[in-house]
XYZ file of C-alpha atoms in Angstrom:
310
model
C -123.204 -68.089 -16.588
C -122.890 -64.369 -16.644
C -125.819 -62.170 -16.722
C -125.427 -59.160 -19.482
C -127.482 -55.977 -18.803
C -129.854 -54.421 -21.491
C -127.860 -52.946 -24.582
C -127.180 -49.509 -24.238
C -129.113 -47.004 -26.354
C -127.882 -45.714 -29.824
C -127.404 -42.062 -29.944
C -127.639 -40.280 -32.793
C -124.692 -37.463 -33.587
C -126.457 -35.895 -35.865
C -129.148 -34.795 -33.365
C -126.388 -33.550 -30.848
C -126.116 -29.863 -30.828
C -122.612 -28.599 -30.667
C -122.259 -25.122 -29.510
C -121.572 -22.408 -31.384
C -117.816 -20.857 -31.403
C -117.789 -17.064 -30.848
C -117.377 -14.804 -33.418
C -113.480 -14.217 -33.857
C -111.761 -10.734 -34.282
C -111.137 -9.714 -37.557
C -107.358 -10.590 -38.823
C -105.200 -7.500 -39.319
C -103.019 -8.122 -42.215
C -99.537 -8.076 -41.522
C -97.224 -5.619 -43.469
C -95.169 -7.255 -45.724
C -91.523 -7.841 -45.212
C -89.072 -5.614 -47.599
C -87.192 -7.890 -49.720
C -83.952 -8.477 -47.886
C -81.146 -7.155 -49.263
C -78.301 -8.890 -50.871
C -76.328 -10.788 -48.522
C -72.977 -8.541 -49.574
C -74.601 -5.315 -48.873
C -75.027 -6.429 -45.012
C -72.949 -5.299 -42.744
C -70.774 -7.457 -41.389
C -71.895 -8.970 -37.988
C -70.010 -7.855 -35.232
C -66.717 -10.019 -34.084
C -67.380 -11.206 -30.985
C -64.726 -9.579 -28.450
C -61.481 -11.759 -28.015
C -61.026 -12.066 -24.395
C -57.343 -12.290 -24.022
C -56.152 -15.354 -21.935
C -54.682 -15.225 -18.700
C -52.381 -17.874 -17.828
C -50.879 -18.099 -14.141
C -47.352 -17.259 -14.454
C -44.981 -19.444 -13.074
C -43.968 -18.051 -9.584
C -40.469 -16.629 -10.043
C -37.484 -17.836 -7.994
C -36.590 -16.274 -4.745
C -33.516 -14.082 -5.414
C -30.520 -15.505 -3.764
C -29.495 -14.104 -0.346
C -27.159 -11.305 -0.229
C -23.247 -12.459 0.242
C -22.245 -11.937 3.591
C -20.023 -8.924 4.127
C -16.602 -9.423 4.429
C -15.022 -9.541 7.396
C -12.874 -6.662 8.500
C -9.350 -6.742 8.041
C -7.514 -7.628 11.093
C -5.816 -4.938 12.756
C -2.038 -4.402 12.222
C -0.030 -6.205 14.582
C 1.527 -4.097 17.386
C 4.297 -6.275 18.098
C 6.483 -8.817 16.497
C 7.870 -11.482 18.473
C 10.910 -13.825 17.989
C 11.499 -17.552 19.759
C 14.679 -17.766 21.315
C 15.802 -21.433 22.282
C 16.924 -21.258 26.222
C 19.489 -24.253 25.277
C 21.344 -21.652 22.737
C 21.322 -18.426 24.961
C 22.381 -17.536 28.750
C 21.416 -14.896 31.182
C 24.669 -12.709 31.876
C 23.861 -11.089 35.101
C 25.297 -13.477 37.987
C 26.656 -16.022 35.246
C 29.726 -17.739 36.716
C 32.865 -16.739 35.200
C 35.755 -19.693 35.166
C 39.615 -19.687 33.989
C 40.641 -21.781 31.005
C 41.536 -24.103 34.150
C 38.017 -24.651 35.255
C 38.506 -22.769 38.677
C 35.301 -20.377 39.098
C 36.985 -16.583 39.643
C 33.890 -14.711 39.980
C 30.110 -13.670 38.763
C 29.394 -11.661 35.728
C 27.579 -8.480 36.713
C 27.680 -6.117 33.841
C 28.055 -5.553 30.117
C 29.434 -2.620 28.358
C 28.312 -1.506 25.022
C 29.544 0.731 22.620
C 27.663 3.735 20.354
C 26.984 0.918 17.526
C 25.489 -1.471 20.257
C 28.602 -3.721 20.264
C 29.503 -5.338 23.527
C 33.224 -4.086 24.427
C 33.789 -5.183 27.827
C 32.289 -7.647 30.597
C 32.533 -6.616 34.296
C 33.089 -9.654 36.381
C 32.942 -9.234 40.225
C 35.951 -11.192 41.209
C 35.580 -13.428 44.409
C 38.026 -12.954 47.546
C 38.953 -15.106 50.183
C 35.577 -15.985 51.890
C 34.244 -12.887 50.404
C 37.022 -10.543 51.646
C 38.606 -8.606 48.915
C 36.102 -8.976 46.377
C 36.449 -6.434 43.355
C 34.806 -5.664 40.005
C 37.107 -5.657 37.086
C 36.311 -5.309 33.379
C 37.635 -7.413 30.683
C 37.716 -6.729 27.177
C 34.708 -9.000 25.719
C 36.743 -10.648 23.182
C 38.549 -12.387 26.149
C 35.373 -14.474 26.839
C 34.104 -17.574 25.306
C 30.275 -18.581 26.396
C 28.659 -22.089 26.508
C 25.043 -21.851 27.504
C 25.013 -25.685 27.674
C 27.429 -25.557 30.778
C 25.355 -26.604 34.222
C 28.150 -24.370 36.092
C 30.655 -21.484 34.860
C 28.924 -20.870 31.519
C 31.685 -18.255 30.604
C 35.352 -18.710 30.447
C 37.658 -15.888 30.584
C 41.148 -15.881 29.067
C 42.439 -12.910 28.679
C 45.853 -11.832 27.308
C 48.419 -10.208 29.601
C 47.297 -7.191 28.176
C 43.491 -7.432 28.658
C 44.169 -7.950 32.519
C 42.797 -5.387 35.093
C 45.506 -2.875 35.552
C 46.079 -4.086 38.832
C 47.027 -7.766 37.760
C 48.569 -6.420 34.657
C 52.470 -6.867 34.416
C 53.961 -3.431 33.962
C 54.083 -2.206 30.364
C 57.203 -0.996 28.853
C 57.340 3.065 29.023
C 56.020 4.719 26.164
C 56.551 7.794 24.102
C 54.912 10.421 25.373
C 52.355 12.283 22.583
C 54.111 14.559 20.325
C 53.365 18.322 21.224
C 50.272 19.220 19.563
C 49.028 16.019 19.338
C 45.669 14.586 21.235
C 45.961 11.047 22.968
C 43.313 8.558 21.734
C 39.755 9.337 22.985
C 37.572 6.594 24.154
C 34.718 6.418 22.530
C 31.160 7.040 24.756
C 30.325 3.669 26.338
C 27.444 2.643 28.040
C 27.023 -0.204 31.421
C 23.661 -1.650 30.423
C 22.764 -3.129 33.787
C 20.253 -1.043 35.499
C 20.299 1.611 32.009
C 16.824 3.081 31.484
C 15.422 2.509 28.269
C 13.558 5.486 26.599
C 11.438 6.484 23.758
C 12.580 8.683 21.049
C 10.706 11.239 22.980
C 12.527 10.882 26.473
C 9.466 8.621 27.888
C 10.434 5.650 30.052
C 9.905 2.486 28.966
C 11.540 0.712 31.277
C 15.042 -0.623 32.775
C 17.428 -3.330 32.076
C 17.705 -6.288 34.515
C 19.757 -8.615 32.653
C 20.805 -9.397 28.731
C 20.560 -12.589 27.313
C 23.914 -14.111 25.253
C 24.237 -16.592 23.122
C 26.750 -19.141 21.980
C 28.876 -17.013 20.056
C 28.639 -14.323 23.023
C 26.523 -12.185 21.035
C 23.622 -10.531 23.058
C 20.006 -11.411 21.517
C 17.591 -9.475 24.143
C 17.416 -7.504 27.080
C 15.346 -8.230 29.924
C 13.219 -4.983 30.630
C 11.360 -4.117 33.423
C 8.602 -2.321 32.536
C 6.501 -1.984 35.852
C 4.588 1.097 36.728
C 3.958 2.965 40.130
C 1.139 1.024 41.073
C 1.726 -2.232 38.897
C 3.118 -5.424 40.264
C 6.619 -6.248 38.636
C 6.413 -7.194 34.986
C 9.496 -8.016 32.624
C 9.346 -8.425 29.141
C 12.497 -9.644 26.518
C 13.047 -6.744 23.660
C 15.493 -7.918 20.721
C 18.640 -6.232 21.027
C 18.523 -5.168 17.039
C 15.470 -3.095 18.265
C 17.590 -1.099 20.338
C 19.315 2.048 19.276
C 22.071 4.205 20.990
C 22.145 8.046 20.936
C 24.676 10.341 22.225
C 23.086 13.009 24.350
C 24.609 15.292 26.452
C 27.776 13.400 26.196
C 26.327 10.218 27.458
C 25.007 7.093 25.952
C 21.032 6.533 26.098
C 19.435 3.247 25.063
C 16.086 3.852 22.601
C 13.439 1.661 21.698
C 10.121 2.308 19.949
C 7.835 0.543 22.271
C 4.579 2.866 23.315
C 2.451 1.558 26.218
C -0.086 -0.516 23.711
C 2.937 -2.476 22.413
C 4.327 -2.909 25.745
C 0.745 -4.160 27.295
C 0.880 -6.588 24.370
C 4.142 -8.038 24.846
C 4.244 -11.763 26.363
C 5.959 -11.304 29.668
C 9.529 -12.656 30.658
C 9.912 -15.742 33.027
C 12.434 -18.083 33.997
C 10.026 -20.823 33.265
C 8.473 -19.841 30.276
C 9.757 -19.916 26.599
C 11.656 -16.680 25.636
C 9.508 -14.375 23.293
C 11.477 -11.430 22.022
C 9.598 -8.616 20.939
C 10.432 -5.802 18.313
C 7.837 -2.949 17.521
C 5.965 -4.111 14.397
C 6.808 -1.353 11.279
C 4.433 -1.184 8.642
C 5.805 -1.613 5.247
C 6.194 2.080 3.490
C 4.468 1.780 0.142
C 7.350 3.112 -2.510
C 6.192 5.480 -5.049
C 6.977 4.704 -8.560
C 9.870 6.808 -10.083
C 8.881 10.234 -11.945
C 9.692 9.692 -15.814
C 12.758 11.276 -17.230
C 12.386 14.504 -18.903
C 12.549 14.787 -22.721
C 15.881 16.771 -21.794
C 16.997 14.491 -19.202
C 17.058 11.826 -22.053
C 18.748 13.753 -24.812
C 21.433 14.388 -22.401
C 21.599 10.601 -21.255
C 21.806 9.938 -25.037
C 24.687 12.223 -25.290
C 26.904 10.966 -22.512
C 26.151 8.030 -24.090
C 27.455 8.736 -27.475
C 30.802 10.366 -25.754
C 31.562 9.064 -22.609
C 34.473 11.331 -22.432
């Protein structure tokens, strides 16, 4: 059983004194706000500043790399070369010479050319008995035939009786002497090619002819030149026959070729066991200047001639 305490006393609230509030300060009357102006008279509110929107730019593509500079033009060639087939050519020096019946009579030792570069004579060392009685004899170039494919005796000699050397020629019938005041035929200047010195137009030495290459038609195709210097090993090159020029100087025939030292050094060497590369000096093609226009007077004159050809 729960015991309850005595009842709480009843308090009369009226008897309780409430604390007095302190006197408040006098209230100051606020000034009355002026009547607001009509909305139309009000100044417009300042606009908010417009800040531009910066958008990041797309990165520009990298410029293409500069085109590589074109390679410099190749230098002009110093020489031109022509490949000669050994199967269709034959060296002249020491080539065996036979008669039409196949009997070997000697060996070729030289070729004589005229001022036009045309071969006119072949010089043959005729054999004697066991080397006794050997002698050199000249025959017209037209009296020979050449067979480059022959293993022996590539040159066949078939001269007519009038083309034989003087000791072997039958005695001709006496000919009448030239009339008084007339002139006997003059032999053109001729040049033995073997051991001839080939020069430049300025007189400088190019080399010495040590052989001539001829084809099956008995036409010279190239000369073999010894271009060795004083302190160089022996060096030979093949030069095209067409590159030679023949000029008369001091009443003698001289072979010329326009090969400088640089061109000679650029020439492939000649050897019996290598392909034949005959060289010529490279000549730049000269540009042709356009023809000058005809004047009015020339045109009128040409028109007059056309109207009246007489």
